[in-house]
Amino acid sequence: MAASTERVDVFWDSGMLNHNSGTGVFDTGMDPGFLDVLEKHPENSDRVKNMVSILKRGPISPYISWLPGRHALLPELLTFHSPEYINELVEADKEGGKMLCAGTFLNPGSWDASLLAAGTTLSAMKHVLDGNGKIAYALVRPPGHHAQPTRADGYCFLNNAGLAVQLALDSGCAKVAVIDIDVHYGNGTAEGFYRSDKVLTTSLHMNHGTWGPSHPQNGSIHELGEGEGFGYNLNIPLPNGTGDRGYVYAMNELVAPAVRKFEPEMIVLVIGQDSSAFDPNGRQCLTMEGYREIGKIVRSLVDRHCGGRLLIVQEGGYHITYSAYCLHATLEGVLNLLIPLLSDPIAYYPEDERLSVERIESIKRFQKDTVLFLKGH
C-alpha cells in the first residue's frame, strides 16, 4: 500500500458533544415516576467520547490523523433538504427546542451540533475530492441517515451522508455508491436519491419495517427507487440474529456485485455499530471480526473502482464500550491491516447462518429478476 492510503483522516469537533438528547425510559424522554434511575437517551455523547478516545489512545492511533470540523452553512443544507424543513429546525431552535418525532429531541445546543455534524461531513468529503487524502471518516453526531429531505426521523435532523453525496455529484463525480451497515434502514438517504440513477444506495438492516409517520418507508426489497432511479435502491433486510458470516455473505453476494456493476467514482460507507451482538437498539449479531471483514470488502471495492477514495460517515451504535471496539475493527479492515490490532473483549457469539443465507439467496433472485442493471451479472 502507498503511504497515503495507510491512514484514516478523522474529522471531528467536540462541539457535537453539546447535543443533549435527555433522559428517560430508553429514547422516549418519559419519566414514569416510579423508576429511581432514568437512563440517558441511547444517542448520547458518551458513546462518541469512547469512539474518539479509542482512536486517540487505542492501537490504531498511529494510523489516524485528526482534522477539524466546521459548521455547515444554510445554503449547503438546501442541496438535500427543503427550505421549509430547514426553517422548521431554525425556528424550533429559536423557541428553545422541540420533539420533532418519537425519540428525536431538538434541545438547546442540538441545532449547533447538527450544523457541526453536517459541515464536518462536508469537509471530510471535500478533503477526499480535493485529493488531500484517500480515506476520510466523519466522526459526527447527531446521526443523519434517517433525516429525509422534508422531515426529521430516528434521532436524525440533517442527513450528513446525503449532503456529502450531493457534494460529490456537484463536484463532478458521475456516480456515487452508498453502503449503509447501520442496523436500521438508511431511509433518509434512500429517499433523497430515490429518483436518481447517479446514486446507488444499498442498506443492510434488520427487518424492522415502518415505525410511524416520520418513517413511512419499510425497507423491503420492493423499495427499489422510482423513475430513472428504479433499481438503484437496493434494500437487504436481514433476519434478526444475523451475525458475522451472514453479513459477510450479504456483502459478497449482493453488495459487492452491485457496486462492481454500477462502477462508482466514489463510495460512502455509512457505519452504525448498532448491528453488533450487544447493542440495545438492534437485534443483529455482528462482532468485531464481522466489522473488520466488512471494512476489508469495502476497501477492495474502493481500490478497484474509486482510486482508493472512501468517505466513512458515523451513524448509530449505542453500546457505550463495544461500539468503540467495533469502530476500531471496521477501520482496521478499511486499512487492510494483515493482523488484528485489538482483540474482542466480550464476543463469543454462536452463529447459525443458514436462515440468513437462505434469505440472501432469495433477495439475490429477486434483484436479478427485477433490477435491469444487475441482469446477466
Short mmCIF file of C-alpha atoms in Angstrom, two decimals, residues 34-212:
data_model
loop_
_atom_site.label_atom_id
_atom_site.label_comp_id
_atom_site.label_asym_id
_atom_site.label_seq_id
_atom_site.Cartn_x
_atom_site.Cartn_y
_atom_site.Cartn_z
CA PHE A 34 -41.65 5.04 39.64
CA LEU A 35 -38.03 4.48 38.50
CA ASP A 36 -35.17 5.63 40.70
CA VAL A 37 -32.68 5.55 37.81
CA LEU A 38 -33.53 7.09 34.45
CA GLU A 39 -31.15 6.20 31.65
CA LYS A 40 -29.59 8.54 29.15
CA HIS A 41 -31.14 8.61 25.69
CA PRO A 42 -29.25 5.96 23.66
CA GLU A 43 -27.90 8.63 21.29
CA ASN A 44 -25.82 10.35 23.96
CA SER A 45 -22.38 11.91 23.98
CA ASP A 46 -20.72 9.09 25.97
CA ARG A 47 -20.83 6.72 23.00
CA VAL A 48 -18.95 9.17 20.82
CA LYS A 49 -16.47 10.12 23.55
CA ASN A 50 -15.35 6.49 23.59
CA MET A 51 -15.06 6.43 19.80
CA VAL A 52 -12.80 9.47 19.94
CA SER A 53 -10.68 8.09 22.76
CA ILE A 54 -10.18 4.64 21.23
CA LEU A 55 -8.90 6.26 18.04
CA LYS A 56 -6.63 8.58 20.02
CA ARG A 57 -5.25 6.06 22.50
CA GLY A 58 -6.03 2.63 21.05
CA PRO A 59 -3.58 0.57 18.99
CA ILE A 60 -4.93 2.06 15.76
CA SER A 61 -3.84 5.57 16.78
CA PRO A 62 -0.64 5.60 14.63
CA TYR A 63 -2.86 5.20 11.57
CA ILE A 64 -5.14 8.13 12.48
CA SER A 65 -4.75 11.81 11.66
CA TRP A 66 -7.11 14.40 13.09
CA LEU A 67 -8.67 17.31 11.24
CA PRO A 68 -11.13 19.94 12.47
CA GLY A 69 -14.82 20.11 11.75
CA ARG A 70 -16.90 23.15 10.87
CA HIS A 71 -20.46 24.40 10.81
CA ALA A 72 -22.47 23.88 7.65
CA LEU A 73 -23.88 26.98 6.00
CA LEU A 74 -27.62 27.17 5.47
CA PRO A 75 -27.32 27.24 1.63
CA GLU A 76 -25.35 23.98 1.83
CA LEU A 77 -28.23 22.33 3.68
CA LEU A 78 -30.59 23.19 0.83
CA THR A 79 -28.70 20.90 -1.54
CA PHE A 80 -30.51 17.99 0.17
CA HIS A 81 -33.22 19.45 2.43
CA SER A 82 -36.22 21.65 1.63
CA PRO A 83 -36.24 25.31 2.73
CA GLU A 84 -39.45 24.71 4.70
CA TYR A 85 -37.89 21.92 6.71
CA ILE A 86 -34.69 23.85 7.46
CA ASN A 87 -36.81 26.80 8.56
CA GLU A 88 -38.75 24.48 10.89
CA LEU A 89 -35.47 23.42 12.53
CA VAL A 90 -34.22 27.01 12.83
CA GLU A 91 -37.50 28.11 14.42
CA ALA A 92 -37.52 25.13 16.79
CA ASP A 93 -34.04 26.08 17.96
CA LYS A 94 -35.05 29.73 18.47
CA GLU A 95 -38.01 28.61 20.57
CA GLY A 96 -35.79 26.54 22.87
CA GLY A 97 -36.32 23.11 21.40
CA LYS A 98 -38.94 20.66 20.22
CA MET A 99 -39.66 16.95 19.98
CA LEU A 100 -39.72 16.56 16.21
CA CYS A 101 -40.86 12.95 16.23
CA ALA A 102 -40.67 9.92 18.51
CA GLY A 103 -37.30 9.76 20.25
CA THR A 104 -35.94 12.78 18.34
CA PHE A 105 -35.43 15.83 20.55
CA LEU A 106 -34.03 19.15 19.35
CA ASN A 107 -32.83 20.65 22.63
CA PRO A 108 -30.69 23.74 23.33
CA GLY A 109 -27.33 23.02 21.71
CA SER A 110 -28.75 20.42 19.31
CA TRP A 111 -29.00 22.69 16.26
CA ASP A 112 -25.43 23.92 16.65
CA ALA A 113 -24.24 20.30 16.97
CA SER A 114 -26.30 19.36 13.89
CA LEU A 115 -24.69 22.13 11.85
CA LEU A 116 -21.29 20.91 13.03
CA ALA A 117 -22.11 17.31 12.05
CA ALA A 118 -23.23 18.36 8.57
CA GLY A 119 -20.33 20.75 7.97
CA THR A 120 -17.77 18.29 9.32
CA THR A 121 -19.05 15.60 6.96
CA LEU A 122 -18.92 18.02 4.02
CA SER A 123 -15.33 18.93 4.96
CA ALA A 124 -14.39 15.26 5.05
CA MET A 125 -15.86 14.67 1.61
CA LYS A 126 -14.18 17.77 0.16
CA HIS A 127 -10.87 16.60 1.66
CA VAL A 128 -11.11 13.40 -0.37
CA LEU A 129 -12.45 15.05 -3.52
CA ASP A 130 -9.60 17.58 -3.47
CA GLY A 131 -7.03 14.79 -3.27
CA ASN A 132 -5.80 15.66 0.22
CA GLY A 133 -6.39 12.14 1.49
CA LYS A 134 -7.82 8.84 0.34
CA ILE A 135 -9.85 7.72 3.35
CA ALA A 136 -11.77 10.20 5.49
CA TYR A 137 -14.01 9.44 8.45
CA ALA A 138 -16.62 11.93 9.61
CA LEU A 139 -16.96 11.14 13.31
CA VAL A 140 -20.21 13.01 13.84
CA ARG A 141 -23.37 13.28 15.90
CA PRO A 142 -26.30 13.76 15.82
CA PRO A 143 -26.57 10.98 13.23
CA GLY A 144 -28.23 11.67 9.90
CA HIS A 145 -29.24 8.76 7.68
CA HIS A 146 -32.92 8.78 8.72
CA ALA A 147 -33.35 12.51 8.04
CA GLN A 148 -35.32 12.90 4.82
CA PRO A 149 -35.41 16.00 2.63
CA THR A 150 -38.52 17.28 4.40
CA ARG A 151 -38.50 15.74 7.90
CA ALA A 152 -36.55 14.54 10.89
CA ASP A 153 -36.60 10.89 11.90
CA GLY A 154 -34.90 8.39 14.18
CA TYR A 155 -32.61 10.75 16.19
CA CYS A 156 -31.58 12.50 12.93
CA PHE A 157 -32.05 16.15 11.95
CA LEU A 158 -29.75 16.69 8.94
CA ASN A 159 -28.67 13.96 6.54
CA ASN A 160 -24.90 14.21 6.80
CA ALA A 161 -24.18 11.40 4.33
CA GLY A 162 -26.78 12.65 1.86
CA LEU A 163 -25.28 16.13 1.88
CA ALA A 164 -21.83 14.63 1.22
CA VAL A 165 -23.12 12.50 -1.66
CA GLN A 166 -24.71 15.56 -3.25
CA LEU A 167 -21.44 17.48 -2.86
CA ALA A 168 -19.62 14.68 -4.70
CA LEU A 169 -22.16 14.82 -7.53
CA ASP A 170 -21.96 18.62 -7.70
CA SER A 171 -18.16 18.38 -7.77
CA GLY A 172 -18.13 16.22 -10.88
CA CYS A 173 -18.47 12.63 -9.66
CA ALA A 174 -20.64 10.88 -12.23
CA LYS A 175 -21.77 8.13 -9.88
CA VAL A 176 -21.65 7.57 -6.11
CA ALA A 177 -22.43 4.37 -4.19
CA VAL A 178 -23.66 4.33 -0.59
CA ILE A 179 -23.17 1.24 1.58
CA ASP A 180 -25.13 1.55 4.84
CA ILE A 181 -24.47 -1.07 7.54
CA ASP A 182 -26.34 0.62 10.39
CA VAL A 183 -28.88 -1.83 11.82
CA HIS A 184 -31.74 0.44 10.71
CA TYR A 185 -32.74 1.21 7.14
CA GLY A 186 -31.00 4.31 5.77
CA ASN A 187 -34.36 5.60 4.63
CA GLY A 188 -33.48 9.28 4.55
CA THR A 189 -30.51 8.84 2.22
CA ALA A 190 -32.55 6.49 0.05
CA GLU A 191 -35.42 9.00 -0.12
CA GLY A 192 -33.08 11.80 -1.15
CA PHE A 193 -31.82 9.89 -4.21
CA TYR A 194 -34.84 7.68 -4.86
CA ARG A 195 -35.34 9.05 -8.37
CA SER A 196 -31.66 9.19 -9.35
CA ASP A 197 -29.61 6.70 -11.35
CA LYS A 198 -26.44 8.54 -10.33
CA VAL A 199 -26.51 7.20 -6.76
CA LEU A 200 -26.67 3.53 -5.80
CA THR A 201 -27.97 3.24 -2.24
CA THR A 202 -27.56 -0.13 -0.53
CA SER A 203 -28.69 -0.79 3.02
CA LEU A 204 -28.19 -3.89 5.17
CA HIS A 205 -30.61 -3.70 8.08
CA MET A 206 -32.82 -5.71 10.39
CA ASN A 207 -36.31 -6.20 9.03
CA HIS A 208 -37.98 -3.56 11.24
CA GLY A 209 -40.47 -2.11 8.75
CA THR A 210 -42.02 1.32 9.09
CA TRP A 211 -42.18 2.91 12.55
CA GLY A 212 -44.66 5.71 12.13
#
